[in-house]
PDB file of C-alpha atoms in Angstrom:
ATOM      1  CA  UNK A   1       0.082   0.150  -0.210  1.00  0.00           C
ATOM      2  CA  UNK A   2       1.355   3.534  -0.758  1.00  0.00           C
ATOM      3  CA  UNK A   3       0.775   6.555  -0.129  1.00  0.00           C
ATOM      4  CA  UNK A   4      -0.437   7.949  -3.001  1.00  0.00           C
ATOM      5  CA  UNK A   5      -2.552   5.326  -3.232  1.00  0.00           C
ATOM      6  CA  UNK A   6      -4.277   6.655  -0.052  1.00  0.00           C
ATOM      7  CA  UNK A   7      -4.038   9.784  -1.603  1.00  0.00           C
ATOM      8  CA  UNK A   8      -6.455   9.143  -3.902  1.00  0.00           C
ATOM      9  CA  UNK A   9      -8.913   6.953  -2.862  1.00  0.00           C
ATOM     10  CA  UNK A  10      -9.747   9.928  -0.235  1.00  0.00           C
ATOM     11  CA  UNK A  11     -10.104  12.096  -3.109  1.00  0.00           C
ATOM     12  CA  UNK A  12     -12.090  10.367  -5.167  1.00  0.00           C
ATOM     13  CA  UNK A  13     -14.545   9.810  -1.894  1.00  0.00           C
ATOM     14  CA  UNK A  14     -14.789  13.846  -1.486  1.00  0.00           C
ATOM     15  CA  UNK A  15     -15.011  14.696  -4.960  1.00  0.00           C
ATOM     16  CA  UNK A  16     -17.580  11.429  -5.418  1.00  0.00           C
ATOM     17  CA  UNK A  17     -15.930  11.584  -9.079  1.00  0.00           C
ATOM     18  CA  UNK A  18     -13.149  10.423 -10.547  1.00  0.00           C
ATOM     19  CA  UNK A  19     -12.561  13.264 -13.150  1.00  0.00           C
ATOM     20  CA  UNK A  20     -12.624  16.120 -10.224  1.00  0.00           C
ATOM     21  CA  UNK A  21     -10.830  14.458  -8.274  1.00  0.00           C
ATOM     22  CA  UNK A  22      -7.693  13.379 -10.295  1.00  0.00           C
ATOM     23  CA  UNK A  23      -7.778  17.111 -11.252  1.00  0.00           C
ATOM     24  CA  UNK A  24      -7.867  18.359  -7.658  1.00  0.00           C
ATOM     25  CA  UNK A  25      -4.210  16.292  -7.367  1.00  0.00           C
ATOM     26  CA  UNK A  26      -3.152  17.198 -10.929  1.00  0.00           C
ATOM     27  CA  UNK A  27      -2.834  14.022 -11.751  1.00  0.00           C
ATOM     28  CA  UNK A  28      -4.222  11.876 -15.143  1.00  0.00           C
ATOM     29  CA  UNK A  29      -7.760  10.070 -14.380  1.00  0.00           C
ATOM     30  CA  UNK A  30      -6.042   7.019 -15.727  1.00  0.00           C
ATOM     31  CA  UNK A  31      -2.997   7.197 -13.446  1.00  0.00           C
ATOM     32  CA  UNK A  32      -5.963   7.584  -9.941  1.00  0.00           C
ATOM     33  CA  UNK A  33      -8.166   5.112 -11.513  1.00  0.00           C
ATOM     34  CA  UNK A  34      -5.353   2.627 -11.790  1.00  0.00           C
ATOM     35  CA  UNK A  35      -4.043   3.822  -8.154  1.00  0.00           C
ATOM     36  CA  UNK A  36      -7.185   2.940  -6.945  1.00  0.00           C
ATOM     37  CA  UNK A  37      -7.935  -0.266  -8.326  1.00  0.00           C
ATOM     38  CA  UNK A  38      -4.615  -1.363  -7.466  1.00  0.00           C
ATOM     39  CA  UNK A  39      -5.674  -0.288  -3.584  1.00  0.00           C
ATOM     40  CA  UNK A  40      -8.947  -2.459  -4.252  1.00  0.00           C
ATOM     41  CA  UNK A  41      -7.033  -5.092  -5.119  1.00  0.00           C
ATOM     42  CA  UNK A  42      -4.706  -5.210  -2.563  1.00  0.00           C
ATOM     43  CA  UNK A  43      -7.104  -4.838   0.291  1.00  0.00           C
ATOM     44  CA  UNK A  44      -9.071  -7.596  -1.622  1.00  0.00           C
ATOM     45  CA  UNK A  45     -12.183  -5.433  -0.971  1.00  0.00           C
ATOM     46  CA  UNK A  46     -14.121  -2.926  -3.309  1.00  0.00           C
ATOM     47  CA  UNK A  47     -14.407   0.418  -2.488  1.00  0.00           C
ATOM     48  CA  UNK A  48     -16.010   1.998  -5.108  1.00  0.00           C
ATOM     49  CA  UNK A  49     -19.240   1.241  -6.655  1.00  0.00           C
ATOM     50  CA  UNK A  50     -18.964   2.191 -10.048  1.00  0.00           C
ATOM     51  CA  UNK A  51     -22.300   1.632 -11.637  1.00  0.00           C
ATOM     52  CA  UNK A  52     -23.365   5.335 -12.064  1.00  0.00           C
ATOM     53  CA  UNK A  53     -20.583   6.300 -15.029  1.00  0.00           C
ATOM     54  CA  UNK A  54     -21.320  10.597 -13.638  1.00  0.00           C
ATOM     55  CA  UNK A  55     -20.853  10.043  -9.659  1.00  0.00           C
ATOM     56  CA  UNK A  56     -19.369   6.783  -7.885  1.00  0.00           C
ATOM     57  CA  UNK A  57     -20.313   5.782  -4.893  1.00  0.00           C
ATOM     58  CA  UNK A  58     -18.737   4.020  -1.461  1.00  0.00           C
ATOM     59  CA  UNK A  59     -19.015   1.050  -0.660  1.00  0.00           C
ATOM     60  CA  UNK A  60     -19.884  -0.098   2.444  1.00  0.00           C
ATOM     61  CA  UNK A  61     -16.337  -1.151   2.891  1.00  0.00           C
ATOM     62  CA  UNK A  62     -15.377   2.024   1.156  1.00  0.00           C
ATOM     63  CA  UNK A  63     -17.208   4.163   4.246  1.00  0.00           C
ATOM     64  CA  UNK A  64     -15.213   2.048   7.126  1.00  0.00           C
ATOM     65  CA  UNK A  65     -11.792   2.473   5.157  1.00  0.00           C
ATOM     66  CA  UNK A  66     -12.050   6.286   4.798  1.00  0.00           C
ATOM     67  CA  UNK A  67     -12.173   7.623   8.369  1.00  0.00           C
ATOM     68  CA  UNK A  68      -8.806   5.217   8.793  1.00  0.00           C
ATOM     69  CA  UNK A  69      -7.228   6.628   5.079  1.00  0.00           C
ATOM     70  CA  UNK A  70      -7.790  10.559   6.457  1.00  0.00           C
ATOM     71  CA  UNK A  71      -6.280   9.990   9.833  1.00  0.00           C
ATOM     72  CA  UNK A  72      -2.708   8.105   8.259  1.00  0.00           C
ATOM     73  CA  UNK A  73      -2.778  11.095   5.763  1.00  0.00           C
ATOM     74  CA  UNK A  74      -3.511  13.565   8.696  1.00  0.00           C
ATOM     75  CA  UNK A  75      -0.733  11.766  10.628  1.00  0.00           C
ATOM     76  CA  UNK A  76       1.715  11.986   7.976  1.00  0.00           C
ATOM     77  CA  UNK A  77       1.351  15.723   7.536  1.00  0.00           C
ATOM     78  CA  UNK A  78       2.234  15.756  11.200  1.00  0.00           C
ATOM     79  CA  UNK A  79       5.121  13.692  10.888  1.00  0.00           C
ATOM     80  CA  UNK A  80       6.451  15.807   8.281  1.00  0.00           C
ATOM     81  CA  UNK A  81       5.829  19.025   9.442  1.00  0.00           C
ATOM     82  CA  UNK A  82       7.517  17.591  13.316  1.00  0.00           C
ATOM     83  CA  UNK A  83      10.173  16.862  10.921  1.00  0.00           C
ATOM     84  CA  UNK A  84      10.908  19.663   8.980  1.00  0.00           C
ATOM     85  CA  UNK A  85      10.356  22.427  12.155  1.00  0.00           C
ATOM     86  CA  UNK A  86      12.877  20.328  14.191  1.00  0.00           C
ATOM     87  CA  UNK A  87      15.186  20.504  11.045  1.00  0.00           C
ATOM     88  CA  UNK A  88      14.315  23.811  10.829  1.00  0.00           C
ATOM     89  CA  UNK A  89      15.223  25.265  14.619  1.00  0.00           C
ATOM     90  CA  UNK A  90      11.177  25.656  15.072  1.00  0.00           C
ATOM     91  CA  UNK A  91      10.914  23.189  17.294  1.00  0.00           C
ATOM     92  CA  UNK A  92      12.706  20.069  19.058  1.00  0.00           C
ATOM     93  CA  UNK A  93      14.500  18.877  22.263  1.00  0.00           C
ATOM     94  CA  UNK A  94      17.559  19.564  24.034  1.00  0.00           C
ATOM     95  CA  UNK A  95      18.959  17.959  27.060  1.00  0.00           C
ATOM     96  CA  UNK A  96      21.764  20.141  28.864  1.00  0.00           C
ATOM     97  CA  UNK A  97      23.724  18.833  31.981  1.00  0.00           C
ATOM     98  CA  UNK A  98      25.713  21.559  33.854  1.00  0.00           C
ATOM     99  CA  UNK A  99      27.270  22.194  37.166  1.00  0.00           C
ATOM    100  CA  UNK A 100      25.134  23.695  39.829  1.00  0.00           C
ATOM    101  CA  UNK A 101      27.318  26.865  39.721  1.00  0.00           C
ATOM    102  CA  UNK A 102      26.717  27.246  36.321  1.00  0.00           C
ATOM    103  CA  UNK A 103      23.265  27.078  36.410  1.00  0.00           C
ATOM    104  CA  UNK A 104      23.476  29.934  38.814  1.00  0.00           C
ATOM    105  CA  UNK A 105      25.330  32.227  36.352  1.00  0.00           C
ATOM    106  CA  UNK A 106      23.641  35.085  35.263  1.00  0.00           C
ATOM    107  CA  UNK A 107      24.838  34.562  31.663  1.00  0.00           C
ATOM    108  CA  UNK A 108      23.539  30.873  31.461  1.00  0.00           C
ATOM    109  CA  UNK A 109      20.209  32.028  32.496  1.00  0.00           C
ATOM    110  CA  UNK A 110      19.882  34.980  29.983  1.00  0.00           C
ATOM    111  CA  UNK A 111      20.285  32.019  27.606  1.00  0.00           C
ATOM    112  CA  UNK A 112      17.277  30.303  29.155  1.00  0.00           C
ATOM    113  CA  UNK A 113      15.607  32.879  28.937  1.00  0.00           C
ATOM    114  CA  UNK A 114      16.543  34.057  25.062  1.00  0.00           C
ATOM    115  CA  UNK A 115      16.143  30.432  24.329  1.00  0.00           C
ATOM    116  CA  UNK A 116      12.545  30.453  25.778  1.00  0.00           C
ATOM    117  CA  UNK A 117      11.077  34.176  23.649  1.00  0.00           C
ATOM    118  CA  UNK A 118      12.957  33.094  20.308  1.00  0.00           C
ATOM    119  CA  UNK A 119      12.702  29.400  20.636  1.00  0.00           C
ATOM    120  CA  UNK A 120       8.789  28.454  22.391  1.00  0.00           C
ATOM    121  CA  UNK A 121       8.548  24.876  20.262  1.00  0.00           C
ATOM    122  CA  UNK A 122      12.251  23.939  21.392  1.00  0.00           C
ATOM    123  CA  UNK A 123      11.981  22.218  24.507  1.00  0.00           C
ATOM    124  CA  UNK A 124      14.827  22.077  27.441  1.00  0.00           C
ATOM    125  CA  UNK A 125      15.403  19.672  29.861  1.00  0.00           C
ATOM    126  CA  UNK A 126      18.224  21.102  32.332  1.00  0.00           C
ATOM    127  CA  UNK A 127      19.678  18.207  34.564  1.00  0.00           C
ATOM    128  CA  UNK A 128      22.322  19.282  37.602  1.00  0.00           C
ATOM    129  CA  UNK A 129      25.532  17.479  38.220  1.00  0.00           C
ATOM    130  CA  UNK A 130      28.893  17.644  39.113  1.00  0.00           C
ATOM    131  CA  UNK A 131      31.409  17.162  36.409  1.00  0.00           C
ATOM    132  CA  UNK A 132      31.981  13.331  37.300  1.00  0.00           C
ATOM    133  CA  UNK A 133      28.448  13.198  36.727  1.00  0.00           C
ATOM    134  CA  UNK A 134      28.294  14.865  33.893  1.00  0.00           C
ATOM    135  CA  UNK A 135      31.029  13.796  31.792  1.00  0.00           C
ATOM    136  CA  UNK A 136      29.061   9.806  32.191  1.00  0.00           C
ATOM    137  CA  UNK A 137      26.126  11.456  30.822  1.00  0.00           C
ATOM    138  CA  UNK A 138      27.355  12.988  27.484  1.00  0.00           C
ATOM    139  CA  UNK A 139      29.815   9.872  26.933  1.00  0.00           C
ATOM    140  CA  UNK A 140      26.240   7.388  27.354  1.00  0.00           C
ATOM    141  CA  UNK A 141      24.342  10.501  25.558  1.00  0.00           C
ATOM    142  CA  UNK A 142      21.765  10.532  28.159  1.00  0.00           C
ATOM    143  CA  UNK A 143      21.988  14.477  27.208  1.00  0.00           C
ATOM    144  CA  UNK A 144      23.097  16.573  23.749  1.00  0.00           C
ATOM    145  CA  UNK A 145      25.547  18.922  26.098  1.00  0.00           C
ATOM    146  CA  UNK A 146      27.193  19.540  29.311  1.00  0.00           C
ATOM    147  CA  UNK A 147      28.725  22.314  30.500  1.00  0.00           C
ATOM    148  CA  UNK A 148      32.112  21.342  33.169  1.00  0.00           C
ATOM    149  CA  UNK A 149      35.295  21.979  34.505  1.00  0.00           C
ATOM    150  CA  UNK A 150      38.005  19.906  32.884  1.00  0.00           C
ATOM    151  CA  UNK A 151      37.653  16.030  32.873  1.00  0.00           C
ATOM    152  CA  UNK A 152      40.359  13.702  30.965  1.00  0.00           C
ATOM    153  CA  UNK A 153      37.764  11.286  30.169  1.00  0.00           C
ATOM    154  CA  UNK A 154      36.453  14.146  27.691  1.00  0.00           C
ATOM    155  CA  UNK A 155      39.190  15.045  25.305  1.00  0.00           C
ATOM    156  CA  UNK A 156      39.135  12.636  23.343  1.00  0.00           C
ATOM    157  CA  UNK A 157      38.489  12.441  19.312  1.00  0.00           C
ATOM    158  CA  UNK A 158      35.094  11.750  19.416  1.00  0.00           C
ATOM    159  CA  UNK A 159      34.214  14.974  21.462  1.00  0.00           C
ATOM    160  CA  UNK A 160      34.216  18.190  21.364  1.00  0.00           C
ATOM    161  CA  UNK A 161      35.456  20.788  24.014  1.00  0.00           C
ATOM    162  CA  UNK A 162      35.356  24.333  23.830  1.00  0.00           C
ATOM    163  CA  UNK A 163      36.329  27.025  26.929  1.00  0.00           C
ATOM    164  CA  UNK A 164      33.406  28.753  27.784  1.00  0.00           C
ATOM    165  CA  UNK A 165      34.674  30.823  30.685  1.00  0.00           C
ATOM    166  CA  UNK A 166      37.498  30.860  33.862  1.00  0.00           C
ATOM    167  CA  UNK A 167      35.261  30.633  37.089  1.00  0.00           C
ATOM    168  CA  UNK A 168      37.290  32.852  39.703  1.00  0.00           C
ATOM    169  CA  UNK A 169      37.413  30.848  42.695  1.00  0.00           C
ATOM    170  CA  UNK A 170      36.623  32.646  46.075  1.00  0.00           C
ATOM    171  CA  UNK A 171      36.935  31.959  49.984  1.00  0.00           C
ATOM    172  CA  UNK A 172      33.870  31.838  52.491  1.00  0.00           C
ATOM    173  CA  UNK A 173      34.622  32.227  55.510  1.00  0.00           C
ATOM    174  CA  UNK A 174      32.888  32.583  58.673  1.00  0.00           C
ATOM    175  CA  UNK A 175      31.828  36.107  59.163  1.00  0.00           C
ATOM    176  CA  UNK A 176      33.911  36.091  63.173  1.00  0.00           C
ATOM    177  CA  UNK A 177      37.041  34.400  61.654  1.00  0.00           C
ATOM    178  CA  UNK A 178      39.829  36.944  61.504  1.00  0.00           C
ATOM    179  CA  UNK A 179      40.766  36.852  58.078  1.00  0.00           C
ATOM    180  CA  UNK A 180      36.879  37.766  57.307  1.00  0.00           C
ATOM    181  CA  UNK A 181      37.988  41.351  58.033  1.00  0.00           C
ATOM    182  CA  UNK A 182      40.194  41.186  55.161  1.00  0.00           C
ATOM    183  CA  UNK A 183      39.042  42.276  51.867  1.00  0.00           C
ATOM    184  CA  UNK A 184      41.805  40.422  50.021  1.00  0.00           C
ATOM    185  CA  UNK A 185      42.847  37.504  51.622  1.00  0.00           C
ATOM    186  CA  UNK A 186      47.171  36.280  50.603  1.00  0.00           C
ATOM    187  CA  UNK A 187      47.026  32.899  49.868  1.00  0.00           C
ATOM    188  CA  UNK A 188      49.929  31.461  52.368  1.00  0.00           C
ATOM    189  CA  UNK A 189      47.693  32.200  55.252  1.00  0.00           C
ATOM    190  CA  UNK A 190      45.247  29.785  54.171  1.00  0.00           C
ATOM    191  CA  UNK A 191      48.218  27.535  55.437  1.00  0.00           C
ATOM    192  CA  UNK A 192      47.087  25.768  58.699  1.00  0.00           C
ATOM    193  CA  UNK A 193      43.405  26.965  58.094  1.00  0.00           C
ATOM    194  CA  UNK A 194      40.948  23.470  57.920  1.00  0.00           C
ATOM    195  CA  UNK A 195      39.708  23.917  54.098  1.00  0.00           C
ATOM    196  CA  UNK A 196      36.091  23.104  52.816  1.00  0.00           C
ATOM    197  CA  UNK A 197      36.047  21.509  49.187  1.00  0.00           C
ATOM    198  CA  UNK A 198      34.389  19.815  47.243  1.00  0.00           C
ATOM    199  CA  UNK A 199      36.173  16.418  46.580  1.00  0.00           C
ATOM    200  CA  UNK A 200      38.785  15.223  43.634  1.00  0.00           C
ATOM    201  CA  UNK A 201      36.195  11.952  42.145  1.00  0.00           C
ATOM    202  CA  UNK A 202      33.406  13.769  41.894  1.00  0.00           C
ATOM    203  CA  UNK A 203      35.528  17.786  40.713  1.00  0.00           C
ATOM    204  CA  UNK A 204      39.081  17.009  39.765  1.00  0.00           C
ATOM    205  CA  UNK A 205      39.315  20.070  38.420  1.00  0.00           C
ATOM    206  CA  UNK A 206      38.030  21.903  40.808  1.00  0.00           C
ATOM    207  CA  UNK A 207      40.453  20.162  43.584  1.00  0.00           C
ATOM    208  CA  UNK A 208      43.257  20.142  41.305  1.00  0.00           C
ATOM    209  CA  UNK A 209      43.138  24.116  40.752  1.00  0.00           C
ATOM    210  CA  UNK A 210      42.989  24.781  44.339  1.00  0.00           C
ATOM    211  CA  UNK A 211      45.911  22.437  45.269  1.00  0.00           C
ATOM    212  CA  UNK A 212      47.845  23.471  42.702  1.00  0.00           C
ATOM    213  CA  UNK A 213      47.214  27.089  43.388  1.00  0.00           C
ATOM    214  CA  UNK A 214      48.145  26.739  47.367  1.00  0.00           C
ATOM    215  CA  UNK A 215      51.291  24.626  45.931  1.00  0.00           C
ATOM    216  CA  UNK A 216      52.497  27.599  43.368  1.00  0.00           C
ATOM    217  CA  UNK A 217      51.525  30.527  44.808  1.00  0.00           C
ATOM    218  CA  UNK A 218      51.041  29.461  48.724  1.00  0.00           C
ATOM    219  CA  UNK A 219      54.598  27.385  48.813  1.00  0.00           C
ATOM    220  CA  UNK A 220      52.461  24.629  51.231  1.00  0.00           C
ATOM    221  CA  UNK A 221      50.503  22.213  50.074  1.00  0.00           C
ATOM    222  CA  UNK A 222      47.054  21.316  51.955  1.00  0.00           C
ATOM    223  CA  UNK A 223      47.360  19.084  54.989  1.00  0.00           C
ATOM    224  CA  UNK A 224      43.596  19.213  56.758  1.00  0.00           C
ATOM    225  CA  UNK A 225      40.647  19.688  54.562  1.00  0.00           C
ATOM    226  CA  UNK A 226      36.305  18.833  54.943  1.00  0.00           C
ATOM    227  CA  UNK A 227      35.181  17.726  51.684  1.00  0.00           C
ATOM    228  CA  UNK A 228      31.438  17.302  50.774  1.00  0.00           C
ATOM    229  CA  UNK A 229      29.561  16.783  47.719  1.00  0.00           C
ATOM    230  CA  UNK A 230      28.405  20.169  46.448  1.00  0.00           C
ATOM    231  CA  UNK A 231      29.282  23.661  47.237  1.00  0.00           C
ATOM    232  CA  UNK A 232      25.721  24.592  49.172  1.00  0.00           C
ATOM    233  CA  UNK A 233      26.849  22.297  51.478  1.00  0.00           C
ATOM    234  CA  UNK A 234      30.623  23.504  52.254  1.00  0.00           C
ATOM    235  CA  UNK A 235      29.142  26.937  52.948  1.00  0.00           C
ATOM    236  CA  UNK A 236      27.244  25.018  55.426  1.00  0.00           C
ATOM    237  CA  UNK A 237      30.068  23.727  56.902  1.00  0.00           C
ATOM    238  CA  UNK A 238      31.248  26.624  57.023  1.00  0.00           C
ATOM    239  CA  UNK A 239      28.400  28.996  58.766  1.00  0.00           C
ATOM    240  CA  UNK A 240      29.179  25.504  61.675  1.00  0.00           C
ATOM    241  CA  UNK A 241      32.808  26.275  62.040  1.00  0.00           C
ATOM    242  CA  UNK A 242      34.016  23.899  59.847  1.00  0.00           C
ATOM    243  CA  UNK A 243      36.789  25.990  58.141  1.00  0.00           C
ATOM    244  CA  UNK A 244      36.267  28.090  54.657  1.00  0.00           C
ATOM    245  CA  UNK A 245      34.739  26.732  52.112  1.00  0.00           C
ATOM    246  CA  UNK A 246      36.546  27.725  48.969  1.00  0.00           C
ATOM    247  CA  UNK A 247      33.304  27.722  45.933  1.00  0.00           C
ATOM    248  CA  UNK A 248      32.833  29.292  42.520  1.00  0.00           C
ATOM    249  CA  UNK A 249      32.417  33.113  42.068  1.00  0.00           C
ATOM    250  CA  UNK A 250      28.612  32.496  40.812  1.00  0.00           C
ATOM    251  CA  UNK A 251      28.112  31.480  44.972  1.00  0.00           C
ATOM    252  CA  UNK A 252      28.955  35.009  46.256  1.00  0.00           C
ATOM    253  CA  UNK A 253      27.092  36.639  48.274  1.00  0.00           C
ATOM    254  CA  UNK A 254      24.744  33.427  49.042  1.00  0.00           C
ATOM    255  CA  UNK A 255      24.767  33.604  52.612  1.00  0.00           C
ATOM    256  CA  UNK A 256      25.777  37.320  52.902  1.00  0.00           C
ATOM    257  CA  UNK A 257      24.757  37.277  56.846  1.00  0.00           C
ATOM    258  CA  UNK A 258      26.636  34.317  58.142  1.00  0.00           C
ATOM    259  CA  UNK A 259      29.566  34.151  55.967  1.00  0.00           C
ATOM    260  CA  UNK A 260      32.240  36.846  54.208  1.00  0.00           C
ATOM    261  CA  UNK A 261      32.394  35.933  50.873  1.00  0.00           C
ATOM    262  CA  UNK A 262      36.776  37.217  49.666  1.00  0.00           C
ATOM    263  CA  UNK A 263      39.270  37.094  46.892  1.00  0.00           C
ATOM    264  CA  UNK A 264      42.315  35.600  46.574  1.00  0.00           C
ATOM    265  CA  UNK A 265      44.944  38.513  46.926  1.00  0.00           C
ATOM    266  CA  UNK A 266      46.657  38.597  43.697  1.00  0.00           C
ATOM    267  CA  UNK A 267      46.376  36.506  40.934  1.00  0.00           C
ATOM    268  CA  UNK A 268      43.106  34.209  42.227  1.00  0.00           C
ATOM    269  CA  UNK A 269      42.965  30.715  41.291  1.00  0.00           C
ATOM    270  CA  UNK A 270      40.486  29.731  38.464  1.00  0.00           C
ATOM    271  CA  UNK A 271      38.598  26.704  37.338  1.00  0.00           C
ATOM    272  CA  UNK A 272      38.016  26.509  33.512  1.00  0.00           C
ATOM    273  CA  UNK A 273      34.361  25.560  32.315  1.00  0.00           C
ATOM    274  CA  UNK A 274      34.065  24.096  28.724  1.00  0.00           C
ATOM    275  CA  UNK A 275      30.900  23.188  26.523  1.00  0.00           C
ATOM    276  CA  UNK A 276      31.638  19.126  25.407  1.00  0.00           C
ATOM    277  CA  UNK A 277      29.487  17.636  23.118  1.00  0.00           C
ATOM    278  CA  UNK A 278      29.307  14.378  20.819  1.00  0.00           C
ATOM    279  CA  UNK A 279      31.385  15.393  17.101  1.00  0.00           C
ATOM    280  CA  UNK A 280      28.677  13.814  15.973  1.00  0.00           C
ATOM    281  CA  UNK A 281      26.017  16.142  17.671  1.00  0.00           C
ATOM    282  CA  UNK A 282      24.065  18.035  14.576  1.00  0.00           C
ATOM    283  CA  UNK A 283      21.020  19.799  15.296  1.00  0.00           C
ATOM    284  CA  UNK A 284      19.967  23.551  14.802  1.00  0.00           C
ATOM    285  CA  UNK A 285      18.864  23.561  18.742  1.00  0.00           C
ATOM    286  CA  UNK A 286      22.378  22.757  19.911  1.00  0.00           C
ATOM    287  CA  UNK A 287      23.029  25.378  17.254  1.00  0.00           C
ATOM    288  CA  UNK A 288      21.470  27.772  18.373  1.00  0.00           C
ATOM    289  CA  UNK A 289      21.962  26.756  22.229  1.00  0.00           C
ATOM    290  CA  UNK A 290      25.632  27.582  21.867  1.00  0.00           C
ATOM    291  CA  UNK A 291      25.971  30.773  19.895  1.00  0.00           C
ATOM    292  CA  UNK A 292      23.378  32.386  22.774  1.00  0.00           C
ATOM    293  CA  UNK A 293      25.390  30.626  25.628  1.00  0.00           C
ATOM    294  CA  UNK A 294      28.465  31.517  24.023  1.00  0.00           C
ATOM    295  CA  UNK A 295      26.770  35.684  23.440  1.00  0.00           C
ATOM    296  CA  UNK A 296      26.468  36.085  26.600  1.00  0.00           C
ATOM    297  CA  UNK A 297      29.128  34.211  28.218  1.00  0.00           C
ATOM    298  CA  UNK A 298      31.303  36.667  26.230  1.00  0.00           C
ATOM    299  CA  UNK A 299      33.417  34.163  25.090  1.00  0.00           C
ATOM    300  CA  UNK A 300      35.263  33.468  22.076  1.00  0.00           C
ATOM    301  CA  UNK A 301      36.666  29.805  22.356  1.00  0.00           C
TER     302      UNK A 301
END
């Protein structure tokens, strides 16, 4: 059974005349008649009563078949429209994995707002996770693209990584701590402090940035630290007096009544955030999102 046969049948059923049906479809009448005859042969039933030379009539089988034929053609139109709209970026689905600290950035929120305003047909699914988890999601293709910190598993031939921005690392210090009185904190003063960080296993890039910074700029190795799964918990632990939390700049002034957010003195430590996607990813939705994202982050990478 071919789609053209269904179109011929529906047109003939609506016009009740083969010649008028052929004219409406802009085809020759013999082609329409042969198509309907072939359809009847395939179905094993007569669809039209042709006893009247001027006007045809649907048989009982034809009447039963007509709504189903119309439904098939309607579903085909919907499928064609959906495919075209997706290709043109008018509709589609985009699953984005992102760090919780990236979700806090105004640039990311501005990107989401622009997508919702200008591309309403594209539905967005936002999944937050740590860098280790995001890398796994991308490799198993449960997300279309991710925003994460450096992960060596991603730097392979089939993954496209582009630098998005350098995320400055700040200190979240209890308000009653002596270092809270300083406008900027020299890294050397952290040598004997208890530091609170996300663990290396979930965010190796962030953890490694701090270790290297203390080693290179402060000339000391971090010996005492508390680790927790996310930056919100890190700040709550700092608030409870467990130590000084190290957090991304997007968390600045999140709990100002209990914590003082301070920059490092001199060149601050940074943890670079990348966009990453499979090299065979090819959709208008991804292209539009990345263009907006890099525009709001003013990224030239």
